[in-house]
Amino acid sequence: MDMNGVTIEDLGRKGLKLYQPKEGFRYGTDTVLLSWFATSFLRTSSKAAKCPQRVLELGAGVGTASLLVQGRYEGFILSDAVEIEPVYADVLTKNIELNNMENKMRGFNCDIRDLPADVKSIQYDVVMFNPPFFSQGSGPKTSNQGDGKLGARFEENGDLEDFVRIAASRVLQSKGHIVLIMHGKRLNDVLMAFVHHGVKPTCVMGVHPFEDREAEMVLVAGKKGASGTDTKVMPPLILNRRTDDGIIMTDKLRRIYEEAHTDCFI
C-alpha cells in the first residue's frame, strides 16, 4: 500500500482509525447507516454476551462498516470482510492491523460469488452489504473508471441478486439477519430478490434527505427460513433539517454518528 495515496481518519468510536484512498471510493453516510442498522440486529442478552456474534460483510471496501460495527457493539464480534478490488482489500488488511483487530476481524480478497472455504464453513448472525446502487446502464458514470468507483457504484462484480443469494447461503437459518442499504428507487428490486431466495423482509426504513423529500435510500433487513414473520415498516429516518442558519443534521442522525449504540430492532 502506497501511504502517499491514503488518508487516515478517526472513526470516532473506541479510538478506531481508518486508512482510505485519497482518490476513489470513500465512505459516507450510507456506510455509517449500514453499520448502525446492522448492529441493531445483534443480540444483546446476557447469554449472547458470552458467545461471540459473527458478522460477514460482502463488498467491504476498506472495511469501514465492519470496523464501525466493532466500535458500536459492546459484546464480542468475530467479523469477516470480503472485497474483490485488490487495492481496497490491501487497505482493508492494513486497517485490521492498524486497529489491532487481528483476533476479531479477517479480510479476504475475493469475489463474493467465489467465497473462500474459511467463509463458506461459517453461518453468520448478521450478513451485511452496501451493494452497488445502480444496475448496468443506469445512474451517473464516474469519469475515472480506474479508481474503484465503477465497481462500487455499478453492478460490475455481481448484481443485487448475487449479493442476496450469497447472503442467504451464509446467514443463520431463522435466527440470523441479512441487512443492506440500497437506493430508494430499488426497494422493489430488493424485495423481489428476497422472495426469490427465500428471505422474508422483517424491517424496512426509508432514509430521507429532508422531511419533505422522498427516500433516497432504504435500509432493509430480512431472515432466511423464518415462518410467520411480520414486516415492520419503521418510522422514516430524516437526515437534515433547514434552519435560519442553514442546513444541519437532525438530532437522530447526530446520535447515530456520535452517541453510544442503544437501538435494537430485533
PDB file of N, CA, C and O in Angstrom, residues 61 89 96 102-103 109 114 145 170 203-204 206 253:
ATOM      1  N   GLY A  61     -15.086  -3.040   0.728  1.00  0.00           N
ATOM      2  CA  GLY A  61     -14.194  -1.900   0.502  1.00  0.00           C
ATOM      3  C   GLY A  61     -12.992  -1.998   1.426  1.00  0.00           C
ATOM      4  O   GLY A  61     -12.330  -3.036   1.511  1.00  0.00           O
ATOM      5  N   ALA A  89      -8.741  -4.241  -0.851  1.00  0.00           N
ATOM      6  CA  ALA A  89      -8.511  -5.383   0.039  1.00  0.00           C
ATOM      7  C   ALA A  89      -7.196  -5.232   0.797  1.00  0.00           C
ATOM      8  O   ALA A  89      -7.090  -5.616   1.971  1.00  0.00           O
ATOM      9  N   ILE A  96      -7.180  -3.586   9.569  1.00  0.00           N
ATOM     10  CA  ILE A  96      -7.266  -4.583  10.642  1.00  0.00           C
ATOM     11  C   ILE A  96      -6.027  -4.498  11.531  1.00  0.00           C
ATOM     12  O   ILE A  96      -6.125  -4.501  12.770  1.00  0.00           O
ATOM     13  N   GLU A 102      -6.654  -8.189  14.778  1.00  0.00           N
ATOM     14  CA  GLU A 102      -6.340  -9.487  14.178  1.00  0.00           C
ATOM     15  C   GLU A 102      -7.082 -10.648  14.840  1.00  0.00           C
ATOM     16  O   GLU A 102      -7.320 -11.676  14.192  1.00  0.00           O
ATOM     17  N   ASN A 103      -7.425 -10.500  16.124  1.00  0.00           N
ATOM     18  CA  ASN A 103      -8.142 -11.581  16.815  1.00  0.00           C
ATOM     19  C   ASN A 103      -9.658 -11.448  16.708  1.00  0.00           C
ATOM     20  O   ASN A 103     -10.398 -12.273  17.245  1.00  0.00           O
ATOM     21  N   ASN A 109      -9.594 -11.098   0.003  1.00  0.00           N
ATOM     22  CA  ASN A 109      -9.614 -10.518  -1.335  1.00  0.00           C
ATOM     23  C   ASN A 109     -10.185 -11.557  -2.289  1.00  0.00           C
ATOM     24  O   ASN A 109      -9.479 -12.448  -2.753  1.00  0.00           O
ATOM     25  N   ASP A 114     -17.398 -16.314  -5.209  1.00  0.00           N
ATOM     26  CA  ASP A 114     -16.408 -17.385  -5.063  1.00  0.00           C
ATOM     27  C   ASP A 114     -15.735 -17.239  -3.700  1.00  0.00           C
ATOM     28  O   ASP A 114     -14.547 -16.958  -3.600  1.00  0.00           O
ATOM     29  N   GLN A 145     -12.683   5.595 -14.349  1.00  0.00           N
ATOM     30  CA  GLN A 145     -13.128   4.224 -14.154  1.00  0.00           C
ATOM     31  C   GLN A 145     -12.037   3.335 -13.571  1.00  0.00           C
ATOM     32  O   GLN A 145     -12.275   2.152 -13.352  1.00  0.00           O
ATOM     33  N   ARG A 170     -25.237 -17.804   3.696  1.00  0.00           N
ATOM     34  CA  ARG A 170     -24.276 -17.702   4.791  1.00  0.00           C
ATOM     35  C   ARG A 170     -24.907 -17.277   6.131  1.00  0.00           C
ATOM     36  O   ARG A 170     -24.269 -17.322   7.160  1.00  0.00           O
ATOM     37  N   CYS A 203     -37.796  -5.842   8.384  1.00  0.00           N
ATOM     38  CA  CYS A 203     -37.711  -4.444   8.796  1.00  0.00           C
ATOM     39  C   CYS A 203     -37.320  -3.584   7.598  1.00  0.00           C
ATOM     40  O   CYS A 203     -36.348  -3.893   6.904  1.00  0.00           O
ATOM     41  N   VAL A 204     -38.069  -2.516   7.369  1.00  0.00           N
ATOM     42  CA  VAL A 204     -37.799  -1.590   6.263  1.00  0.00           C
ATOM     43  C   VAL A 204     -37.832  -0.165   6.811  1.00  0.00           C
ATOM     44  O   VAL A 204     -38.746   0.200   7.550  1.00  0.00           O
ATOM     45  N   GLY A 206     -37.138   3.897   5.410  1.00  0.00           N
ATOM     46  CA  GLY A 206     -36.761   4.872   4.405  1.00  0.00           C
ATOM     47  C   GLY A 206     -35.821   5.915   4.979  1.00  0.00           C
ATOM     48  O   GLY A 206     -35.971   6.336   6.136  1.00  0.00           O
ATOM     49  N   LEU A 253     -29.750  11.717  13.393  1.00  0.00           N
ATOM     50  CA  LEU A 253     -28.514  11.412  12.682  1.00  0.00           C
ATOM     51  C   LEU A 253     -27.303  11.736  13.537  1.00  0.00           C
ATOM     52  O   LEU A 253     -26.321  10.978  13.547  1.00  0.00           O
TER      53      LEU A 253
END
